[in-house]
Coordinates of N, CA and C in Angstrom, one line a residue:
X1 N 0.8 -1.2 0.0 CA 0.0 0.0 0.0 C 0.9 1.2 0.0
X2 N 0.4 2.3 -0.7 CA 1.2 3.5 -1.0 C 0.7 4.6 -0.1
X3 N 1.2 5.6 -0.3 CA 0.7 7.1 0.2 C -0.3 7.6 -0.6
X4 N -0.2 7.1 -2.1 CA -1.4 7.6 -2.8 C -2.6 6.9 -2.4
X5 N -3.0 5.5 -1.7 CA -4.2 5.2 -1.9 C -4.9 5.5 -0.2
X6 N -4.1 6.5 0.5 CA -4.9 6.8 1.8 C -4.9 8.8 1.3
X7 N -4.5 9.0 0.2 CA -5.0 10.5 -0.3 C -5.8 9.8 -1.3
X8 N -6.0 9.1 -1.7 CA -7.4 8.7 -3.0 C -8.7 8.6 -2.3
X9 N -8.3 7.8 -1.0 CA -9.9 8.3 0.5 C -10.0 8.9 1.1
X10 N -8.8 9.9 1.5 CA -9.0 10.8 2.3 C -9.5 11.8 1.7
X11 N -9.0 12.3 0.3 CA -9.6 13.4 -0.6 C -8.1 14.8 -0.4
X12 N -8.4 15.8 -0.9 CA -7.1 16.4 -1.0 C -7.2 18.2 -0.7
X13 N -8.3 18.2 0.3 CA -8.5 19.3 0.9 C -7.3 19.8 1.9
X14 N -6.9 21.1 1.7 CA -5.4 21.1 2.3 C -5.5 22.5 3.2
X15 N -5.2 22.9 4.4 CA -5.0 24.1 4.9 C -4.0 24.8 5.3
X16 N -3.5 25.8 4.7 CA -2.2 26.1 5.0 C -2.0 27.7 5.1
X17 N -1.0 27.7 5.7 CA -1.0 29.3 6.3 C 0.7 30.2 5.7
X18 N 0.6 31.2 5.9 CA 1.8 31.8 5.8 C 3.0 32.0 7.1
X19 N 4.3 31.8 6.9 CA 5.0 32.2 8.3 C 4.7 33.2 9.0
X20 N 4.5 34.1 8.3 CA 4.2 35.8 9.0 C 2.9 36.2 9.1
X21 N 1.9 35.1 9.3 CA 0.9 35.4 10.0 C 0.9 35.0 11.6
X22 N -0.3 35.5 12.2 CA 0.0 35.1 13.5 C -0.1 34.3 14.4
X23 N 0.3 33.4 15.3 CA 0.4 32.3 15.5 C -1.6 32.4 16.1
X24 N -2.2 33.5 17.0 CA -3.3 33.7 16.8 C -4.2 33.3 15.7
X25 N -3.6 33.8 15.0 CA -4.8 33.7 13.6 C -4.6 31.7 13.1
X26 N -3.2 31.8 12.9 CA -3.4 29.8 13.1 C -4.0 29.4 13.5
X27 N -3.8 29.5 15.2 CA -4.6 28.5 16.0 C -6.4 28.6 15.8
X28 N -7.0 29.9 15.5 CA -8.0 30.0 14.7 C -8.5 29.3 13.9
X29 N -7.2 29.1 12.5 CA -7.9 28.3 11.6 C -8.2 26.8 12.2
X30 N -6.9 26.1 12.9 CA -6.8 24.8 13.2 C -8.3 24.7 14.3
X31 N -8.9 25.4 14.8 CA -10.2 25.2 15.8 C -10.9 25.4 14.8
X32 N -11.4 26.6 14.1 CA -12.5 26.2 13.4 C -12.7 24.9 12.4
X33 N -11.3 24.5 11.8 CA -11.4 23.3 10.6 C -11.6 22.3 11.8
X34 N -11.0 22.6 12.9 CA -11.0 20.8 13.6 C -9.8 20.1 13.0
X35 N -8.8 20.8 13.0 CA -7.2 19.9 12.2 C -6.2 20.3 13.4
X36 N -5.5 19.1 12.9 CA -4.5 19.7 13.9 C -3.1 19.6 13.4
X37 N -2.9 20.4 12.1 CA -1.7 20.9 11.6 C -2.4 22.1 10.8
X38 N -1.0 22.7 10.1 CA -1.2 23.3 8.8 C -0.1 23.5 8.1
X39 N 0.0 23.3 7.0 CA 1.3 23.5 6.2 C 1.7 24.9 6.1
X40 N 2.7 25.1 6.6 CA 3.6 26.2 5.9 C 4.1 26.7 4.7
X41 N 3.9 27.6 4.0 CA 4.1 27.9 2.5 C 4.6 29.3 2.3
X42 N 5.6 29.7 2.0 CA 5.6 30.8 1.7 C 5.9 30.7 0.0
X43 N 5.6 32.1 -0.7 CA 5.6 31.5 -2.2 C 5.1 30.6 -3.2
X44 N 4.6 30.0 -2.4 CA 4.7 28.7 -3.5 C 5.4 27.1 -2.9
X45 N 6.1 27.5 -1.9 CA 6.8 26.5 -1.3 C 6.7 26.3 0.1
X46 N 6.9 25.1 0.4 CA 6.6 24.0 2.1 C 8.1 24.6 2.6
X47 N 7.6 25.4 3.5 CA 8.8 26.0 4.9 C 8.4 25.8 5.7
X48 N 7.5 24.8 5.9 CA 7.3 24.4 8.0 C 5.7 24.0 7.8
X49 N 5.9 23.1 9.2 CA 4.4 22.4 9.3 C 4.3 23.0 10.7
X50 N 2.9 23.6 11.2 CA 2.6 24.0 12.8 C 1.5 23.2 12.9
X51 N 1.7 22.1 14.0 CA 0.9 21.3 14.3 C 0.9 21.6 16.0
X52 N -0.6 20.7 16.8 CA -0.5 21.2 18.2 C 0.9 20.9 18.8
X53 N 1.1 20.6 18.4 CA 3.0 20.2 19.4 C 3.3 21.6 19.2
X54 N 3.7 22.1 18.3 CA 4.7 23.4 18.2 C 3.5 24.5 18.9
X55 N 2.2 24.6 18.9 CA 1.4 25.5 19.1 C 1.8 25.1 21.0
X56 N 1.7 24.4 21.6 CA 1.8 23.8 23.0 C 2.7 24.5 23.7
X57 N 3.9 24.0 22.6 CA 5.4 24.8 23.1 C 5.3 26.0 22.9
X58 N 4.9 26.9 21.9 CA 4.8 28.4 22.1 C 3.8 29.4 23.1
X59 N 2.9 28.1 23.3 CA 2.2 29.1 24.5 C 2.8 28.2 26.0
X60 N 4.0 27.7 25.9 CA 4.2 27.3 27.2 C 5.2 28.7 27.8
X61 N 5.9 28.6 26.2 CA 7.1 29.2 26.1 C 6.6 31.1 26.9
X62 N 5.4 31.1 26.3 CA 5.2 32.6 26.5 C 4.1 33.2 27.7
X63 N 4.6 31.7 28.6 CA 3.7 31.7 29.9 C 2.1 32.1 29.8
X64 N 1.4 30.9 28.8 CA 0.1 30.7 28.5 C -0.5 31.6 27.7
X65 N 0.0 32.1 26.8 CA -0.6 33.2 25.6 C 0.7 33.1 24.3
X66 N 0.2 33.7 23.6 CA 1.0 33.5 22.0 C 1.5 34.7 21.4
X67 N 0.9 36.0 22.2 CA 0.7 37.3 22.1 C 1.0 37.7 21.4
X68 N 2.3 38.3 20.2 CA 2.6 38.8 19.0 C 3.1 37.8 18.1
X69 N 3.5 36.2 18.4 CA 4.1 35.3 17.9 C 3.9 35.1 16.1
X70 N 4.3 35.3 15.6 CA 4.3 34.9 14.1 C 4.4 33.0 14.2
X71 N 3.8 32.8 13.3 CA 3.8 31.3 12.6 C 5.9 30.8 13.0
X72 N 6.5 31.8 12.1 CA 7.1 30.9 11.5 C 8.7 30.9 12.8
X73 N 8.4 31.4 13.7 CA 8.9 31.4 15.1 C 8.6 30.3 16.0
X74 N 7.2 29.8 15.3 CA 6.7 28.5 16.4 C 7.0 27.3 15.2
X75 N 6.9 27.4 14.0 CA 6.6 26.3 13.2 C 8.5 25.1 13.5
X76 N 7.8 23.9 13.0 CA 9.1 22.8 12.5 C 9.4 23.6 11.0
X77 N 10.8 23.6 11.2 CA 10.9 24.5 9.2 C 11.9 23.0 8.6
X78 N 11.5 22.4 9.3 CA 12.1 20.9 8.5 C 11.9 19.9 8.8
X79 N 10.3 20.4 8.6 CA 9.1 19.0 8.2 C 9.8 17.5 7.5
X80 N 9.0 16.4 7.9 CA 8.9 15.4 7.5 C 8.2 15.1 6.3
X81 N 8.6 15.0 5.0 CA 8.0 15.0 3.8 C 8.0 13.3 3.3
X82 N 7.2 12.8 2.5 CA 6.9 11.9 1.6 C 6.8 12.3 0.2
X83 N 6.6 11.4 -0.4 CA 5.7 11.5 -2.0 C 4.7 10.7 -1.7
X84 N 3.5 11.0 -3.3 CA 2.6 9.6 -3.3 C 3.1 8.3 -3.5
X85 N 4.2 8.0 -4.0 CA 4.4 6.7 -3.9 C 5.6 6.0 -2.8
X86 N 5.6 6.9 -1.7 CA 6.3 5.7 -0.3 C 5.5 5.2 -0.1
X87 N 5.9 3.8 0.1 CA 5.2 2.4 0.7 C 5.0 2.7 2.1
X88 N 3.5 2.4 2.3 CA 3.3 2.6 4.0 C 4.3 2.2 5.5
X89 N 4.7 1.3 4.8 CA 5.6 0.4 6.0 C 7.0 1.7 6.4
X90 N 6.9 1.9 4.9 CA 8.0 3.4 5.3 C 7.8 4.5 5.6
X91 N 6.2 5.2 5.4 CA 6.0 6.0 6.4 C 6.1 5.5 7.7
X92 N 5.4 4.4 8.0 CA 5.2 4.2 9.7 C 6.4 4.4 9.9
X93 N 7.5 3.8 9.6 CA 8.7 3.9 10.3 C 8.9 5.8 10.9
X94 N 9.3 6.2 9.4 CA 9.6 7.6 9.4 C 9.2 8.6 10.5
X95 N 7.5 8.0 10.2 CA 6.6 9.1 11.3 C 7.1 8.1 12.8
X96 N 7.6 6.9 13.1 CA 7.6 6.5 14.9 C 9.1 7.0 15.0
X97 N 9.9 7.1 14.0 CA 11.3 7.6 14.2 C 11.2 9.1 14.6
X98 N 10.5 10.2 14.0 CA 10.4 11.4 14.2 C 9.4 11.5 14.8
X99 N 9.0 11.0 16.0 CA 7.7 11.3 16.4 C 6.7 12.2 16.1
X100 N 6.6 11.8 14.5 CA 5.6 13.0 13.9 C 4.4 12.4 13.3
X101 N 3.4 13.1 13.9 CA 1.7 12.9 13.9 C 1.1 13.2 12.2
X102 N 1.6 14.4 11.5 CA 1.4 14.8 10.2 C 2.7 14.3 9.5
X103 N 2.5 14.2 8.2 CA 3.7 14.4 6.9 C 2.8 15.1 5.7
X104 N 3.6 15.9 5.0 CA 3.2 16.6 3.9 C 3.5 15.5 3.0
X105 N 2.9 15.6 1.9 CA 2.8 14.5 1.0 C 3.4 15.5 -0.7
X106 N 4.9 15.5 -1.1 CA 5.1 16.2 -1.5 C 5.4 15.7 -3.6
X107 N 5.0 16.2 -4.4 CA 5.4 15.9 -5.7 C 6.5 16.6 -6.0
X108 N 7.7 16.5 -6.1 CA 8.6 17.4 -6.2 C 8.5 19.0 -5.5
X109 N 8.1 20.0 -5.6 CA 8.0 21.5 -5.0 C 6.3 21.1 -4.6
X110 N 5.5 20.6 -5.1 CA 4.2 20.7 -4.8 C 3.2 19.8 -4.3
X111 N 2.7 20.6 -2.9 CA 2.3 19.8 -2.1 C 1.4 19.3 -2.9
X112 N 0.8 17.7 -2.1 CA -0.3 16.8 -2.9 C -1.4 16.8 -1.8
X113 N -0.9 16.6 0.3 CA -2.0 16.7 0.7 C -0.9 16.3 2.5
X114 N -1.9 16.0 3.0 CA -1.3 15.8 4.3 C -1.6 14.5 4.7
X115 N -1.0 13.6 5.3 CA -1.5 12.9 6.0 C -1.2 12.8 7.4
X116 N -2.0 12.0 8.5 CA -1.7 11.5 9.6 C -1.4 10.4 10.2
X117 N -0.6 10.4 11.7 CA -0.3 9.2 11.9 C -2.0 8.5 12.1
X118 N -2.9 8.9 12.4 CA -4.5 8.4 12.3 C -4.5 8.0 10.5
X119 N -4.1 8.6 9.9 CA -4.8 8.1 8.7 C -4.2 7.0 8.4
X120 N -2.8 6.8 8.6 CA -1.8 5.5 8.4 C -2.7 4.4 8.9
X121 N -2.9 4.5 10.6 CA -3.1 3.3 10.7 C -4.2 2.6 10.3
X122 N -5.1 3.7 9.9 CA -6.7 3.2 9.9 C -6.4 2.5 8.8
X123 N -6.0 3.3 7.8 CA -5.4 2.4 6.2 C -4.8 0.9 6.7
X124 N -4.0 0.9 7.4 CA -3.5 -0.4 7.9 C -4.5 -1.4 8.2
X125 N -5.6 -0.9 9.5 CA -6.1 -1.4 9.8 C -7.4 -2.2 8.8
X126 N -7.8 -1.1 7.9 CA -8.8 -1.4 6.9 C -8.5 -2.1 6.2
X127 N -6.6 -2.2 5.9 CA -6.5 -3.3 4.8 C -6.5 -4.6 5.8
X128 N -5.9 -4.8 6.9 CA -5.6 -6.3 8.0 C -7.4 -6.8 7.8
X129 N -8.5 -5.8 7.8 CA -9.9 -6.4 7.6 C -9.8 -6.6 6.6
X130 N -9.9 -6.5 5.4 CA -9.8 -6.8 4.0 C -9.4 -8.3 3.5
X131 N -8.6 -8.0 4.4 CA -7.3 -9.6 4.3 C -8.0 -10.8 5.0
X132 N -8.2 -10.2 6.1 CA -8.8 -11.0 7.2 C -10.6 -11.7 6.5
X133 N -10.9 -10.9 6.3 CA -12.6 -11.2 5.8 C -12.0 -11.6 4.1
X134 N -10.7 -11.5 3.8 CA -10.8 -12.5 2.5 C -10.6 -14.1 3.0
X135 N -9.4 -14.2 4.0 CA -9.2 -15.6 4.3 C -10.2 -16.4 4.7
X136 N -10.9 -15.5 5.7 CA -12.3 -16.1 6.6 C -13.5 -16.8 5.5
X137 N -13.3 -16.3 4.4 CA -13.9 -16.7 2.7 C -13.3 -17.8 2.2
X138 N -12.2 -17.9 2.2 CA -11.6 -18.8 1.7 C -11.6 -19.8 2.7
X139 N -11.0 -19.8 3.4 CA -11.7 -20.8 5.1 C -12.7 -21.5 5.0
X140 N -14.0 -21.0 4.9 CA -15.3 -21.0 4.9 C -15.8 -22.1 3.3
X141 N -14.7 -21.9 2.3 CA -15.2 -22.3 1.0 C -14.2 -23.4 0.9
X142 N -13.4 -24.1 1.5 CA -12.4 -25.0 2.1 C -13.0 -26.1 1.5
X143 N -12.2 -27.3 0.1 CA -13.2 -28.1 0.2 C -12.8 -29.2 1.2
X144 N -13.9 -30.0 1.0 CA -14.2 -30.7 2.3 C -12.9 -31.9 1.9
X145 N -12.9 -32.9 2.9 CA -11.1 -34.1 2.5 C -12.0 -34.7 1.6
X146 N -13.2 -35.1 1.6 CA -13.6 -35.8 0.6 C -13.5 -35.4 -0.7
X147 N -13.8 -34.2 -1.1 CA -14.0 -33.7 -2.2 C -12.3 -33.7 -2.6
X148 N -11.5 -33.6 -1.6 CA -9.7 -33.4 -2.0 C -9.2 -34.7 -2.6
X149 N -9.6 -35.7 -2.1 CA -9.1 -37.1 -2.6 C -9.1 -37.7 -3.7
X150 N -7.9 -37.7 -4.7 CA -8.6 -38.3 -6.2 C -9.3 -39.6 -5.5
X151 N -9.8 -39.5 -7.0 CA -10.9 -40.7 -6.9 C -9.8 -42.2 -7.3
X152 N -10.3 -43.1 -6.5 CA -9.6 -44.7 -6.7 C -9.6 -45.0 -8.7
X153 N -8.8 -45.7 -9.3 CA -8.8 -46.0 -10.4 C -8.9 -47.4 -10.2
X154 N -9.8 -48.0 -11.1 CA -9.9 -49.4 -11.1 C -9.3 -50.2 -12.0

């Protein structure tokens, strides 16, 4: 399984912010979408992902407020990237090695979509049912020892 077939169900709706906006106005977008990253972009191009980890630390940092903080003071500026075609087994690794929750999913300069360490596993999971309710079929349609036995020749 690839990276493209959990952005083929997830769909490729993307939210993303500028460094020099305010870490305020971020955390804004990320509560009203219900996400909990956003890509960084300035130009045209991926310069940092701020996800709740970096938002945590900036308002720890600033003794419980964010107050003039710009994005790109709180953001990672050397995000964990993929393409569509890394094989799952290689994200998991990547994302438990870098204890990172999101990866931008990138085609050369241009982003394709985001994913999560939630969307990895469910993919995983969906496919272990897949597999599982194929064998349980084949199990189930098992022929019997009789029917396996050539028949005696006389």
């Amino acid at each position: 399984m690839k990276v493209s077939d959990i952005l083929r169900v997830k769909g490729n709706t993307l939210y993303t912010v500028a460094p020099d906006e305010p870490m305020a106005r971020a955390i804004e977008i990320m509560a009203e979408k219900d996400i909990g990253s956003l890509v960084v972009m300035e130009h045209g191009d991926l310069v940092g992902m701020l996800t709740f980890r970096e938002v945590i630390q900036c308002i720890v940092k600033n003794n419980g407020g964010v107050g003039s903080t710009l994005v790109r003071s709180a953001m990672d500026d050397h995000p964990l990237t993929c393409t569509s075609e890394t094989e799952l087994d290689e994200v998991r690794r990547m994302m438990l090695d870098r204890h990172a929750r999101y990866m931008p999913v990138m085609d050369r300069r241009m982003l394709m979509g985001v994913i999560s360490f939630y969307d990895v596993a469910r993919a995983v999971v969906d496919s272990q049912n897949f597999e599982n309710r194929m064998l349980k079929a084949y199990i189930r349609d098992w022929p019997s020892s009789e029917d396996a036995q050539p028949s005696a020749q006389l």
